[in-house]
Structures are given as structure tokens and as C-alpha cells.
mmCIF file of C-alpha atoms and ligand atoms in Angstrom:
data_model
loop_
_atom_site.group_PDB
_atom_site.id
_atom_site.type_symbol
_atom_site.label_atom_id
_atom_site.label_comp_id
_atom_site.label_asym_id
_atom_site.label_seq_id
_atom_site.Cartn_x
_atom_site.Cartn_y
_atom_site.Cartn_z
ATOM 1 C CA MET A 1 0.759 -16.032 32.464
ATOM 2 C CA ASN A 2 0.341 -16.432 28.677
ATOM 3 C CA VAL A 3 -0.359 -13.647 26.195
ATOM 4 C CA LEU A 4 -1.396 -14.680 22.683
ATOM 5 C CA ILE A 5 -0.469 -12.228 19.925
ATOM 6 C CA LEU A 6 -2.297 -12.259 16.594
ATOM 7 C CA GLY A 7 0.583 -12.103 14.119
ATOM 8 C CA ALA A 8 4.004 -13.767 14.392
ATOM 9 C CA GLY A 9 6.408 -11.168 12.999
ATOM 10 C CA GLN A 10 9.143 -9.060 14.556
ATOM 11 C CA LEU A 11 6.738 -7.101 16.719
ATOM 12 C CA ALA A 12 5.489 -10.289 18.407
ATOM 13 C CA ARG A 13 9.121 -11.391 18.763
ATOM 14 C CA MET A 14 10.136 -8.153 20.482
ATOM 15 C CA MET A 15 7.079 -8.301 22.756
ATOM 16 C CA ALA A 16 8.057 -11.870 23.712
ATOM 17 C CA LEU A 17 11.607 -10.729 24.563
ATOM 18 C CA ALA A 18 10.298 -7.796 26.638
ATOM 19 C CA ALA A 19 7.709 -9.930 28.465
ATOM 20 C CA LYS A 20 10.091 -12.653 29.665
ATOM 21 C CA PRO A 21 11.519 -10.767 32.708
ATOM 22 C CA LEU A 22 7.923 -10.189 33.877
ATOM 23 C CA ASN A 23 7.405 -13.950 33.801
ATOM 24 C CA ILE A 24 4.909 -13.508 30.995
ATOM 25 C CA ASN A 25 5.063 -16.019 28.196
ATOM 26 C CA VAL A 26 4.133 -14.862 24.693
ATOM 27 C CA LEU A 27 2.581 -17.095 22.036
ATOM 28 C CA ALA A 28 1.937 -15.909 18.482
ATOM 29 C CA TYR A 29 -0.783 -16.808 15.989
ATOM 30 C CA ASP A 30 0.718 -17.037 12.509
ATOM 31 C CA VAL A 31 -2.129 -15.934 10.212
ATOM 32 C CA GLY A 32 -0.421 -17.629 7.232
ATOM 33 C CA SER A 33 -0.073 -21.150 8.642
ATOM 34 C CA GLU A 34 -3.030 -20.666 11.052
ATOM 35 C CA GLN A 35 -0.885 -22.153 13.805
ATOM 36 C CA VAL A 36 -0.008 -20.831 17.234
ATOM 37 C CA VAL A 37 3.784 -20.716 17.474
ATOM 38 C CA ASP A 38 6.626 -19.557 19.706
ATOM 39 C CA PRO A 39 7.482 -16.093 18.287
ATOM 40 C CA LEU A 40 11.165 -16.793 19.032
ATOM 41 C CA ASN A 41 11.054 -20.171 17.318
ATOM 42 C CA LEU A 42 8.447 -20.151 14.557
ATOM 43 C CA THR A 43 8.751 -23.870 13.882
ATOM 44 C CA GLN A 44 7.454 -24.774 17.329
ATOM 45 C CA SER A 45 3.674 -25.115 17.135
ATOM 46 C CA PHE A 46 1.132 -25.191 19.965
ATOM 47 C CA GLY A 47 -1.882 -26.021 17.799
ATOM 48 C CA ASP A 48 -4.599 -24.013 16.091
ATOM 49 C CA LEU A 49 -6.262 -20.729 17.048
ATOM 50 C CA ASN A 50 -8.721 -22.368 19.438
ATOM 51 C CA ALA A 51 -5.881 -24.118 21.237
ATOM 52 C CA GLY A 52 -4.070 -20.763 21.519
ATOM 53 C CA ILE A 53 -7.146 -18.997 22.902
ATOM 54 C CA GLU A 54 -7.524 -21.766 25.473
ATOM 55 C CA LEU A 55 -3.888 -21.354 26.591
ATOM 56 C CA ALA A 56 -4.050 -17.550 26.713
ATOM 57 C CA ASP A 57 -4.855 -15.325 29.673
ATOM 58 C CA ASN A 58 -4.888 -12.308 27.370
ATOM 59 C CA ILE A 59 -4.975 -11.858 23.605
ATOM 60 C CA THR A 60 -3.646 -8.932 21.568
ATOM 61 C CA ALA A 61 -2.438 -8.139 18.039
ATOM 62 C CA GLU A 62 0.765 -7.035 16.317
ATOM 63 C CA PHE A 63 -0.982 -5.775 13.166
ATOM 64 C CA GLU A 64 -4.347 -4.413 12.103
ATOM 65 C CA HIS A 65 -5.140 -6.431 8.977
ATOM 66 C CA ILE A 66 -6.548 -9.470 10.732
ATOM 67 C CA ALA A 67 -9.521 -11.414 9.369
ATOM 68 C CA HIS A 68 -12.693 -10.237 11.091
ATOM 69 C CA ASP A 69 -13.787 -13.783 11.942
ATOM 70 C CA VAL A 70 -10.504 -14.306 13.831
ATOM 71 C CA LEU A 71 -11.087 -11.060 15.753
ATOM 72 C CA ALA A 72 -14.661 -12.117 16.538
ATOM 73 C CA ILE A 73 -13.588 -15.503 17.969
ATOM 74 C CA CYS A 74 -10.916 -13.826 20.099
ATOM 75 C CA GLU A 75 -13.269 -11.124 21.322
ATOM 76 C CA ALA A 76 -15.905 -13.709 22.246
ATOM 77 C CA SER A 77 -13.358 -15.270 24.627
ATOM 78 C CA GLY A 78 -13.365 -11.995 26.602
ATOM 79 C CA LYS A 79 -9.540 -11.883 26.452
ATOM 80 C CA LEU A 80 -8.882 -9.518 23.517
ATOM 81 C CA GLN A 81 -7.230 -6.115 24.119
ATOM 82 C CA PRO A 82 -7.408 -3.679 22.366
ATOM 83 C CA ASN A 83 -11.014 -4.334 21.367
ATOM 84 C CA SER A 84 -11.791 -5.560 17.844
ATOM 85 C CA GLN A 85 -13.376 -2.259 16.803
ATOM 86 C CA ALA A 86 -10.128 -0.417 17.602
ATOM 87 C CA ILE A 87 -8.110 -2.939 15.566
ATOM 88 C CA LYS A 88 -10.565 -2.736 12.644
ATOM 89 C CA THR A 89 -10.464 1.074 12.737
ATOM 90 C CA GLY A 90 -6.683 1.010 12.330
ATOM 91 C CA GLY A 91 -7.064 -1.384 9.394
ATOM 92 C CA ASP A 92 -9.681 0.588 7.459
ATOM 93 C CA ARG A 93 -8.995 4.182 6.400
ATOM 94 C CA ARG A 94 -12.770 4.832 6.115
ATOM 95 C CA LEU A 95 -13.303 4.047 9.808
ATOM 96 C CA GLU A 96 -10.130 5.923 10.694
ATOM 97 C CA LYS A 97 -11.293 9.095 8.926
ATOM 98 C CA GLN A 98 -14.788 8.781 10.440
ATOM 99 C CA LEU A 99 -13.255 8.563 13.906
ATOM 100 C CA LEU A 100 -11.053 11.621 13.322
ATOM 101 C CA GLU A 101 -14.042 13.619 12.028
ATOM 102 C CA GLN A 102 -16.264 12.506 14.905
ATOM 103 C CA GLN A 103 -13.586 13.453 17.453
ATOM 104 C CA GLN A 104 -12.723 16.664 15.583
ATOM 105 C CA VAL A 105 -9.067 15.732 15.308
ATOM 106 C CA ALA A 106 -7.201 17.685 12.600
ATOM 107 C CA ASN A 107 -6.332 15.649 9.501
ATOM 108 C CA ALA A 108 -5.896 16.136 5.730
ATOM 109 C CA LYS A 109 -8.972 17.243 3.747
ATOM 110 C CA HIS A 110 -10.374 14.082 2.205
ATOM 111 C CA GLN A 111 -13.238 12.279 0.494
ATOM 112 C CA ILE A 112 -14.186 8.611 0.708
ATOM 113 C CA ILE A 113 -14.650 7.103 -2.761
ATOM 114 C CA GLU A 114 -16.886 4.110 -3.390
ATOM 115 C CA SER A 115 -18.362 5.201 -6.765
ATOM 116 C CA LYS A 116 -17.671 7.402 -9.813
ATOM 117 C CA ALA A 117 -19.916 10.080 -8.279
ATOM 118 C CA ASP A 118 -17.691 10.144 -5.160
ATOM 119 C CA PHE A 119 -14.599 10.363 -7.395
ATOM 120 C CA ASP A 120 -16.058 13.327 -9.328
ATOM 121 C CA GLN A 121 -16.998 14.992 -6.066
ATOM 122 C CA ALA A 122 -13.421 14.582 -4.776
ATOM 123 C CA LEU A 123 -12.080 16.261 -7.930
ATOM 124 C CA ALA A 124 -14.602 19.094 -7.554
ATOM 125 C CA THR A 125 -14.098 19.771 -3.853
ATOM 126 C CA LEU A 126 -10.451 18.950 -3.054
ATOM 127 C CA SER A 127 -7.482 20.829 -4.426
ATOM 128 C CA LEU A 128 -4.830 18.999 -6.410
ATOM 129 C CA PRO A 129 -2.502 17.217 -6.022
ATOM 130 C CA LEU A 130 -4.354 14.324 -4.415
ATOM 131 C CA ILE A 131 -3.121 11.077 -2.956
ATOM 132 C CA LEU A 132 -5.604 8.214 -3.234
ATOM 133 C CA LYS A 133 -5.180 5.285 -0.862
ATOM 134 C CA SER A 134 -7.075 2.013 -0.640
ATOM 135 C CA ALA A 135 -9.191 1.985 2.523
ATOM 136 C CA LEU A 136 -8.266 -1.605 3.370
ATOM 137 C CA ALA A 137 -4.840 -3.172 2.929
ATOM 138 C CA GLY A 138 -3.729 -2.909 -0.686
ATOM 139 C CA TYR A 139 -3.067 -6.198 -2.461
ATOM 140 C CA ASP A 140 -0.444 -7.302 -5.021
ATOM 141 C CA GLY A 141 1.330 -3.976 -4.526
ATOM 142 C CA LYS A 142 -1.756 -2.077 -5.701
ATOM 143 C CA GLY A 143 -3.702 0.561 -3.859
ATOM 144 C CA GLN A 144 -2.048 4.007 -4.030
ATOM 145 C CA TRP A 145 -2.377 6.646 -6.720
ATOM 146 C CA ARG A 146 -1.123 10.212 -7.011
ATOM 147 C CA LEU A 147 -3.261 12.572 -9.062
ATOM 148 C CA LYS A 148 -1.386 15.737 -9.998
ATOM 149 C CA SER A 149 -3.477 17.073 -12.886
ATOM 150 C CA LEU A 150 -7.032 16.565 -14.158
ATOM 151 C CA GLU A 151 -5.708 14.936 -17.358
ATOM 152 C CA GLN A 152 -4.784 11.883 -15.256
ATOM 153 C CA ALA A 153 -8.313 11.551 -13.825
ATOM 154 C CA ASP A 154 -9.777 9.147 -16.445
ATOM 155 C CA ASP A 155 -6.821 6.778 -16.345
ATOM 156 C CA ILE A 156 -6.721 6.741 -12.570
ATOM 157 C CA TRP A 157 -10.474 6.108 -12.359
ATOM 158 C CA THR A 158 -10.147 3.146 -14.772
ATOM 159 C CA ASP A 159 -7.397 1.786 -12.538
ATOM 160 C CA ILE A 160 -9.449 2.260 -9.356
ATOM 161 C CA GLU A 161 -12.443 0.497 -10.966
ATOM 162 C CA GLY A 162 -10.137 -2.438 -11.732
ATOM 163 C CA PHE A 163 -8.904 -2.343 -8.156
ATOM 164 C CA PHE A 164 -12.491 -2.446 -6.828
ATOM 165 C CA ALA A 165 -13.245 -5.447 -9.062
ATOM 166 C CA GLY A 166 -10.164 -7.420 -7.953
ATOM 167 C CA GLY A 167 -9.070 -8.414 -4.482
ATOM 168 C CA GLU A 168 -10.920 -10.558 -2.021
ATOM 169 C CA GLN A 169 -14.446 -11.585 -2.945
ATOM 170 C CA GLY A 170 -17.199 -10.192 -0.771
ATOM 171 C CA VAL A 171 -15.067 -7.359 0.586
ATOM 172 C CA LYS A 172 -16.306 -3.895 -0.331
ATOM 173 C CA HIS A 173 -13.261 -1.923 -1.359
ATOM 174 C CA ALA A 174 -13.066 1.833 -1.142
ATOM 175 C CA VAL A 175 -10.429 4.472 -1.686
ATOM 176 C CA VAL A 176 -9.759 7.554 0.396
ATOM 177 C CA ALA A 177 -8.718 10.644 -1.598
ATOM 178 C CA GLU A 178 -6.651 13.081 0.422
ATOM 179 C CA GLN A 179 -5.330 16.487 -0.395
ATOM 180 C CA MET A 180 -1.507 16.433 -0.399
ATOM 181 C CA VAL A 181 -0.293 18.142 2.762
ATOM 182 C CA PRO A 182 2.730 20.443 2.228
ATOM 183 C CA PHE A 183 4.294 19.251 5.468
ATOM 184 C CA ASP A 184 7.532 20.484 7.032
ATOM 185 C CA ARG A 185 8.267 17.077 8.508
ATOM 186 C CA GLU A 186 6.672 13.799 9.584
ATOM 187 C CA VAL A 187 6.454 12.995 13.277
ATOM 188 C CA SER A 188 4.707 10.354 15.356
ATOM 189 C CA LEU A 189 3.568 9.783 18.884
ATOM 190 C CA VAL A 190 3.580 6.365 20.529
ATOM 191 C CA GLY A 191 1.554 6.111 23.713
ATOM 192 C CA MET A 192 -0.345 3.614 25.825
ATOM 193 C CA ARG A 193 -3.602 3.342 27.726
ATOM 194 C CA ASP A 194 -4.218 0.864 30.546
ATOM 195 C CA THR A 195 -7.368 -1.000 31.556
ATOM 196 C CA GLN A 196 -8.222 1.792 34.030
ATOM 197 C CA GLY A 197 -8.097 4.417 31.256
ATOM 198 C CA ASN A 198 -4.783 5.994 32.340
ATOM 199 C CA THR A 199 -2.573 7.135 29.470
ATOM 200 C CA LYS A 200 1.156 7.773 29.107
ATOM 201 C CA VAL A 201 3.081 8.835 26.038
ATOM 202 C CA TYR A 202 6.630 8.811 24.743
ATOM 203 C CA PRO A 203 8.080 11.995 23.255
ATOM 204 C CA LEU A 204 6.966 12.966 19.783
ATOM 205 C CA VAL A 205 9.632 11.708 17.365
ATOM 206 C CA GLU A 206 10.801 12.764 13.914
ATOM 207 C CA ASN A 207 10.535 10.178 11.152
ATOM 208 C CA HIS A 208 12.618 10.140 8.011
ATOM 209 C CA HIS A 209 11.292 8.094 5.068
ATOM 210 C CA THR A 210 13.186 6.818 2.041
ATOM 211 C CA ASN A 211 11.004 5.948 -0.964
ATOM 212 C CA GLY A 212 7.923 5.991 1.282
ATOM 213 C CA VAL A 213 9.410 3.620 3.894
ATOM 214 C CA LEU A 214 10.537 4.619 7.397
ATOM 215 C CA THR A 215 14.330 4.527 7.605
ATOM 216 C CA VAL A 216 15.287 6.677 10.622
ATOM 217 C CA THR A 217 13.496 7.844 13.783
ATOM 218 C CA VAL A 218 14.995 10.490 16.067
ATOM 219 C CA ALA A 219 13.807 10.850 19.681
ATOM 220 C CA ILE A 220 14.910 13.960 21.582
ATOM 221 C CA GLU A 221 13.189 16.332 24.031
ATOM 222 C CA ASN A 222 10.621 18.438 22.217
ATOM 223 C CA ASN A 223 9.045 21.740 22.153
ATOM 224 C CA GLU A 224 6.474 21.441 24.953
ATOM 225 C CA ALA A 225 3.586 22.966 22.962
ATOM 226 C CA LEU A 226 3.930 20.435 20.143
ATOM 227 C CA GLN A 227 4.178 17.573 22.626
ATOM 228 C CA GLN A 228 0.987 18.776 24.363
ATOM 229 C CA GLN A 229 -0.836 19.064 21.062
ATOM 230 C CA ALA A 230 0.101 15.508 20.109
ATOM 231 C CA GLN A 231 -0.781 14.161 23.543
ATOM 232 C CA ALA A 232 -4.226 15.805 23.487
ATOM 233 C CA MET A 233 -4.949 14.117 20.138
ATOM 234 C CA PHE A 234 -3.643 10.813 21.495
ATOM 235 C CA ASP A 235 -5.923 10.991 24.564
ATOM 236 C CA ASN A 236 -8.877 11.968 22.402
ATOM 237 C CA VAL A 237 -8.433 9.027 20.007
ATOM 238 C CA ALA A 238 -7.426 6.436 22.628
ATOM 239 C CA ASN A 239 -10.355 7.328 24.908
ATOM 240 C CA ALA A 240 -12.844 7.329 22.010
ATOM 241 C CA LEU A 241 -11.709 3.797 21.085
ATOM 242 C CA ASN A 242 -11.736 2.689 24.740
ATOM 243 C CA TYR A 243 -8.265 1.516 23.830
ATOM 244 C CA VAL A 244 -5.992 -0.748 25.875
ATOM 245 C CA GLY A 245 -2.352 -1.159 24.825
ATOM 246 C CA VAL A 246 0.177 0.788 22.780
ATOM 247 C CA LEU A 247 -1.215 2.982 19.998
ATOM 248 C CA ALA A 248 0.808 5.031 17.516
ATOM 249 C CA ILE A 249 -0.303 8.153 15.661
ATOM 250 C CA GLU A 250 1.571 9.402 12.594
ATOM 251 C CA PHE A 251 1.340 13.136 11.921
ATOM 252 C CA PHE A 252 2.284 15.703 9.331
ATOM 253 C CA GLN A 253 3.708 18.839 10.916
ATOM 254 C CA VAL A 254 2.805 22.037 9.082
ATOM 255 C CA GLY A 255 4.272 25.045 10.886
ATOM 256 C CA ASP A 256 3.148 24.605 14.504
ATOM 257 C CA GLN A 257 0.188 22.443 13.604
ATOM 258 C CA LEU A 258 -0.122 18.665 13.603
ATOM 259 C CA LEU A 259 -2.449 16.836 11.200
ATOM 260 C CA VAL A 260 -3.061 13.136 11.776
ATOM 261 C CA ASN A 261 -1.938 10.959 8.869
ATOM 262 C CA GLU A 262 -2.789 7.547 10.253
ATOM 263 C CA ILE A 263 -3.363 5.534 13.393
ATOM 264 C CA ALA A 264 -1.692 2.195 14.150
ATOM 265 C CA PRO A 265 -3.423 0.140 16.882
ATOM 266 C CA ARG A 266 -0.211 -1.593 17.953
ATOM 267 C CA VAL A 267 3.457 -1.155 18.765
ATOM 268 C CA HIS A 268 5.076 0.794 15.942
ATOM 269 C CA ASN A 269 8.363 0.953 14.038
ATOM 270 C CA SER A 270 8.788 4.587 15.141
ATOM 271 C CA GLY A 271 8.784 3.335 18.763
ATOM 272 C CA HIS A 272 11.656 0.840 18.466
ATOM 273 C CA TRP A 273 14.088 3.445 19.891
ATOM 274 C CA THR A 274 12.327 3.040 23.294
ATOM 275 C CA GLN A 275 14.291 -0.205 23.847
ATOM 276 C CA GLN A 276 17.336 1.962 24.636
ATOM 277 C CA GLY A 277 15.957 5.475 25.078
ATOM 278 C CA ALA A 278 13.113 5.051 27.586
ATOM 279 C CA ASP A 279 12.697 3.442 31.024
ATOM 280 C CA THR A 280 10.094 0.997 29.748
ATOM 281 C CA CYS A 281 10.066 0.119 26.063
ATOM 282 C CA GLN A 282 6.887 0.105 23.963
ATOM 283 C CA PHE A 283 6.904 -3.714 23.782
ATOM 284 C CA GLU A 284 6.879 -4.127 27.549
ATOM 285 C CA ASN A 285 4.304 -1.374 27.948
ATOM 286 C CA HIS A 286 1.952 -3.041 25.476
ATOM 287 C CA ILE A 287 2.229 -6.334 27.360
ATOM 288 C CA ARG A 288 1.789 -4.541 30.706
ATOM 289 C CA ALA A 289 -1.352 -2.801 29.432
ATOM 290 C CA VAL A 290 -3.045 -5.905 28.023
ATOM 291 C CA ALA A 291 -2.086 -7.941 31.097
ATOM 292 C CA GLY A 292 -3.721 -5.351 33.371
ATOM 293 C CA LEU A 293 -0.418 -4.199 34.924
ATOM 294 C CA PRO A 294 0.543 -0.563 35.666
ATOM 295 C CA LEU A 295 2.187 1.268 32.755
ATOM 296 C CA GLY A 296 5.875 2.165 32.809
ATOM 297 C CA SER A 297 7.124 5.687 32.213
ATOM 298 C CA GLY A 298 7.302 7.031 28.655
ATOM 299 C CA ASN A 299 9.903 9.630 29.599
ATOM 300 C CA LEU A 300 12.973 10.014 27.447
ATOM 301 C CA VAL A 301 15.999 8.774 29.365
ATOM 302 C CA ARG A 302 18.567 9.829 26.768
ATOM 303 C CA PRO A 303 18.460 11.089 23.171
ATOM 304 C CA THR A 304 18.147 8.039 20.904
ATOM 305 C CA ALA A 305 17.788 7.345 17.204
ATOM 306 C CA MET A 306 16.811 4.215 15.296
ATOM 307 C CA ILE A 307 17.998 3.098 11.872
ATOM 308 C CA ASN A 308 15.955 0.473 10.038
ATOM 309 C CA ILE A 309 17.875 -2.332 8.336
ATOM 310 C CA LEU A 310 16.004 -3.043 5.109
ATOM 311 C CA GLY A 311 16.810 -6.000 2.844
ATOM 312 C CA GLU A 312 20.232 -6.717 4.441
ATOM 313 C CA ASP A 313 21.092 -9.638 6.716
ATOM 314 C CA THR A 314 24.479 -8.378 7.862
ATOM 315 C CA VAL A 315 25.956 -5.042 8.909
ATOM 316 C CA PRO A 316 29.610 -4.362 9.797
ATOM 317 C CA ASN A 317 30.290 -5.608 13.347
ATOM 318 C CA ALA A 318 32.376 -2.455 13.854
ATOM 319 C CA ILE A 319 29.201 -0.457 14.575
ATOM 320 C CA LEU A 320 29.077 -2.285 17.919
ATOM 321 C CA SER A 321 32.342 -0.606 18.907
ATOM 322 C CA VAL A 322 30.608 2.779 18.863
ATOM 323 C CA PRO A 323 29.397 3.602 22.404
ATOM 324 C CA SER A 324 25.663 3.121 23.123
ATOM 325 C CA VAL A 325 24.849 1.285 19.916
ATOM 326 C CA SER A 326 22.508 -1.740 20.009
ATOM 327 C CA LEU A 327 21.687 -4.110 17.214
ATOM 328 C CA HIS A 328 18.353 -5.928 16.984
ATOM 329 C CA TRP A 329 17.894 -8.650 14.335
ATOM 330 C CA TYR A 330 14.485 -10.171 13.663
ATOM 331 C CA GLY A 331 15.728 -13.593 12.476
ATOM 332 C CA LYS A 332 13.951 -13.302 9.118
ATOM 333 C CA GLY A 333 15.011 -14.500 5.682
ATOM 334 C CA LYS A 334 16.579 -11.896 3.398
ATOM 335 C CA ARG A 335 14.327 -10.276 0.769
ATOM 336 C CA PRO A 336 14.767 -6.924 -1.012
ATOM 337 C CA GLY A 337 13.325 -4.079 1.073
ATOM 338 C CA ARG A 338 12.219 -6.380 3.912
ATOM 339 C CA LYS A 339 12.458 -5.077 7.485
ATOM 340 C CA MET A 340 15.283 -7.298 8.797
ATOM 341 C CA GLY A 341 16.375 -5.501 11.960
ATOM 342 C CA HIS A 342 17.208 -2.128 13.416
ATOM 343 C CA ILE A 343 20.051 -0.270 15.082
ATOM 344 C CA ASN A 344 19.498 1.961 18.107
ATOM 345 C CA VAL A 345 22.004 4.727 18.752
ATOM 346 C CA SER A 346 21.907 6.612 22.066
ATOM 347 C CA ALA A 347 23.892 9.566 23.409
ATOM 348 C CA SER A 348 24.078 11.903 26.391
ATOM 349 C CA SER A 349 23.199 15.041 24.413
ATOM 350 C CA ASN A 350 21.485 15.966 21.152
ATOM 351 C CA THR A 351 24.782 17.140 19.662
ATOM 352 C CA GLU A 352 26.461 13.866 20.542
ATOM 353 C CA LEU A 353 23.506 11.931 19.106
ATOM 354 C CA ALA A 354 23.760 13.685 15.731
ATOM 355 C CA GLU A 355 27.495 13.020 15.546
ATOM 356 C CA ARG A 356 27.200 9.419 16.669
ATOM 357 C CA LEU A 357 24.323 8.678 14.301
ATOM 358 C CA SER A 358 26.367 10.061 11.437
ATOM 359 C CA GLU A 359 29.407 8.031 12.531
ATOM 360 C CA VAL A 360 27.332 4.827 12.502
ATOM 361 C CA ALA A 361 25.648 5.703 9.193
ATOM 362 C CA GLU A 362 29.073 6.180 7.601
ATOM 363 C CA MET A 363 30.058 2.649 8.668
ATOM 364 C CA LEU A 364 27.045 1.144 6.874
ATOM 365 C CA PRO A 365 27.255 0.208 3.166
ATOM 366 C CA SER A 366 26.281 3.266 1.124
ATOM 367 C CA THR A 367 24.371 1.097 -1.370
ATOM 368 C CA ALA A 368 21.709 0.188 1.181
ATOM 369 C CA PHE A 369 22.004 3.192 3.505
ATOM 370 C CA ALA A 370 23.010 6.118 1.275
ATOM 371 C CA ASP A 371 20.074 8.346 2.071
ATOM 372 C CA ILE A 372 20.534 7.702 5.796
ATOM 373 C CA GLN A 373 24.110 8.964 5.655
ATOM 374 C CA ALA A 374 22.954 12.248 4.122
ATOM 375 C CA TYR A 375 20.071 12.613 6.585
ATOM 376 C CA ALA A 376 22.314 11.905 9.591
ATOM 377 C CA LYS A 377 24.919 14.396 8.381
ATOM 378 C CA GLY A 378 22.159 16.996 8.003
ATOM 379 C CA LEU A 379 21.282 16.623 11.708
ATOM 380 C CA ILE A 380 24.752 17.777 12.797
ATOM 381 C CA GLY A 381 24.433 21.384 13.890
ATOM 382 C CA LYS A 382 20.627 21.134 13.732
ATOM 383 C CA LEU A 383 19.797 19.032 16.820
HETATM 384 P P1 LIG B 1 2.708 2.845 6.477
HETATM 385 O O1 LIG B 1 3.811 1.950 6.040
HETATM 386 O O2 LIG B 1 3.150 3.903 7.429
HETATM 387 O O3 LIG B 1 1.494 2.138 6.965
HETATM 388 P P2 LIG B 1 1.148 3.522 4.237
HETATM 389 O O4 LIG B 1 1.610 2.974 2.953
HETATM 390 O O5 LIG B 1 0.040 2.853 4.935
HETATM 391 O O6 LIG B 1 2.354 3.662 5.185
HETATM 392 P P3 LIG B 1 0.690 6.392 4.548
HETATM 393 O O7 LIG B 1 1.432 6.495 5.827
HETATM 394 O O8 LIG B 1 -0.685 6.909 4.556
HETATM 395 O O9 LIG B 1 0.627 4.945 3.904
HETATM 396 O O10 LIG B 1 1.519 7.144 3.422
HETATM 397 C C1 LIG B 1 2.886 6.867 3.193
HETATM 398 C C2 LIG B 1 3.673 8.175 3.042
HETATM 399 O O11 LIG B 1 3.151 8.939 1.926
HETATM 400 C C3 LIG B 1 3.560 9.106 4.240
HETATM 401 O O12 LIG B 1 4.488 8.756 5.241
HETATM 402 C C4 LIG B 1 3.845 10.447 3.579
HETATM 403 O O13 LIG B 1 5.227 10.626 3.352
HETATM 404 C C5 LIG B 1 3.166 10.321 2.214
HETATM 405 N N1 LIG B 1 1.768 10.830 2.314
HETATM 406 C C6 LIG B 1 0.672 10.116 2.600
HETATM 407 N N2 LIG B 1 -0.438 10.879 2.635
HETATM 408 C C7 LIG B 1 -0.038 12.137 2.357
HETATM 409 C C8 LIG B 1 -0.714 13.400 2.242
HETATM 410 N N3 LIG B 1 -2.031 13.525 2.401
HETATM 411 N N4 LIG B 1 0.045 14.478 1.980
HETATM 412 C C9 LIG B 1 1.390 14.376 1.795
HETATM 413 N N5 LIG B 1 2.073 13.219 1.878
HETATM 414 C C10 LIG B 1 1.388 12.103 2.156
HETATM 415 MG MG1 LIG B 2 2.247 5.512 7.309
#
């Protein structure tokens, strides 16, 4: 059986590795070169998109910013899971917010901005500070603004107007203004829905960001009430989208309440720990779902944490001498800040996990991992 993945990055690679023991072969469509390749050997080509669709029994995606004409061709083949509307919703904050409103799922107070009148309305109805985010993928590093005081409004509007004018021709850009949420922490839920509509979820995990980028995820058993709350929102969203595959939801936790930040219609960085901490990892479960197979359990097998390796192509080999540590490289060229690999650290108790995570963090160069060392140390005595 062949599964074609739209996108040929590390997520496709890890799905290919997880699919092999099931005798499922994964091909990947590289949207840059427009070639279908082996995700474990990007130089090996199998032809263009049409050739890939022909070879595939099922088609899926590793990211949400895929050209709509590509999605349409794949959907017309009858092989695409999740459906194109679900993928588009994850790639457009306007659609995402509309879905959350329609399903009455708690999220940050917001306003969609397509004109100056919308911008003025956002300033009049939302309380500052605001975070403004491009609805579609940003381009050239543009597409996020933080508005703390009204004095910044004119400058930010001039910038947004410029943003609307640039970018891809024929694409109507918009910005979503959100009230800043004074969250206690950021958490996420990765779950999956099969072709029959059954859902399963992994435990809600805590995410630590450094300069706005995920650096550490910690998966331990949770408070049952919070887990239930997250799972109810997951079922609501996944059922509304008639979703098939792995779907991730990022939340802000404020007290005992979860507010959805964003939805990712794919396997997610905050689910990489499942390779060592769950019976069936998110990559295998996504492949199982799109191939029409029964889902594997999302239960936590042992407390596990993940450390992202950003912009580095080596780490000290000594980390492998620490028990229950696994290293996953993506085989990518080194670039500052680029996601190059990750380290999973597992333990038999929460206390042991905190200590082991800190031990590993201390072995990593403090230049690239400084903030992780402090975060890991802070977990000792807390988990
Ligand atoms: P990702 O890489 O996860 O796709 P992104 O750039 O698409 O990130 P968001 O996840 O929306 O954008 O925002 C990035 C980070 O900014 C969040 O993880 C959070 O720390 C902060 N943030 C975003 N929106 C808000 C908000 N409304 N209130 C407070 N903090 C926010
Ligand atoms: Mg995010």
C-alpha cells in the first residue's frame, strides 16, 4: 500500500519510518520542486503530482499551507484524508475562528480585519494589548504585530496596509486581531479520528516556548478535569470537520479554563514525544487513520519529554548514555533556528523525568539550549 503525503519535510519522514513495519510505503510531494520523492531520500523522484496520485492508495498532508489547486486535484481523486476543507481551515485563521465560533469552542476575543473600518472596530471593542496575526501564512517574515498602546495604531495600520498590498497576487489577505490572553501556561492536545468517526487522544501536554518557538514538551498524567475539557473540544472540532487523521489543538490555560489558540490539521511538534511515551506514536496513528486501519491507543506509557534541536547539527553523544534517551535527526541542512531534530527523554516517574530532563539539558551546549536548562531545572520539585 502507498500513502502520498503532501509535503516532504521531517513530518513526512517520521510518518514514513512509522509506516514501514505496517508494510505501508510513504511517498512525499515536495511542493518546492513539484516532484514526488522518497521522504527518506529526497533525491529519489517518482515523477510529478499526477504520477504520485496514480501510485497512491491514500493521500494526506504534513502541513496546512498547500496550494488550493493541489488540494483540489488530490480531493478529486477520492483519496485525500483529511478533507481539503479541514486542511484549508487549519491554514487560514479566518476559517479557524469561524469554526470555533460556530462550534462555541472557547478562544481569545478577536476581530477579523480586512479594512480600516474593521481595524477601528477592533480597537474600539477589544482591550489592549492586542496581537495581530496574518490569516494566511505570513511571507518574508512578515505577518505578526503586537499593539500595546493606541499611539502605535497608525504605524501598525500603515504596516498592515503594506502587508495587504504585498504577497501573492490574487490572494485576499486578512489579519486576525486577538486580545492578549494572560495565560498561566500553554498546553496542547494531539488526537486522532478514524474513518468510522472514532476518536482517541493523547494526554494534554505542557509546551515551553523560547522566543515564540516550541523548545520543550512535557507529557505526564494530567488532572482528569482538564483532560476531559480538552478532549471535549477535540471531539467537537474533529467531528465538525469530519476529520480523518491526527489533529493537534494548541491551548492557553487560564486557571482551570482552556482557550483554543490554534488548530493544526496534521501531526504536530508537541506530539513527537509519543515515539517513546505512547503505545502507538502520532505518526503511525495518522497513517493508520488515513489508511482506514483501527487507531492505536493514545495512553501514556511512561512520563516523557521532548527537546527540540534548533539550528544545530550535532549534540554531545554522551546524552545517549543517559537511560531512556532517544535521538531523532531529520537529515536536514544546518540553518540558524531550523528544526533539525529532537531528543525524547523518558522515565518511570514524574520526579525521575524532571531530574533526567535536567541532566540531559545540562549536557547540551548552553549557547543553543540555555533557556531549556533553566526550564528543566524549574521542573524539579514541581512535577
Ligand atoms: P506556530 O509555530 O505554533 O504555528 P504561530 O506563529 O502560527 O505559531 P501562534 O501559535 O498563534 O502563531 O502564536 C505564537 C505564540 O505567541 C503562542 O504560542 C503564544 O505564546 C503567543 N500568543 C499568540 N496569541 C496569543 C494571545 N492571544 N495571547 C497571548 N499570547 C499569544
Ligand atoms: Mg502556535
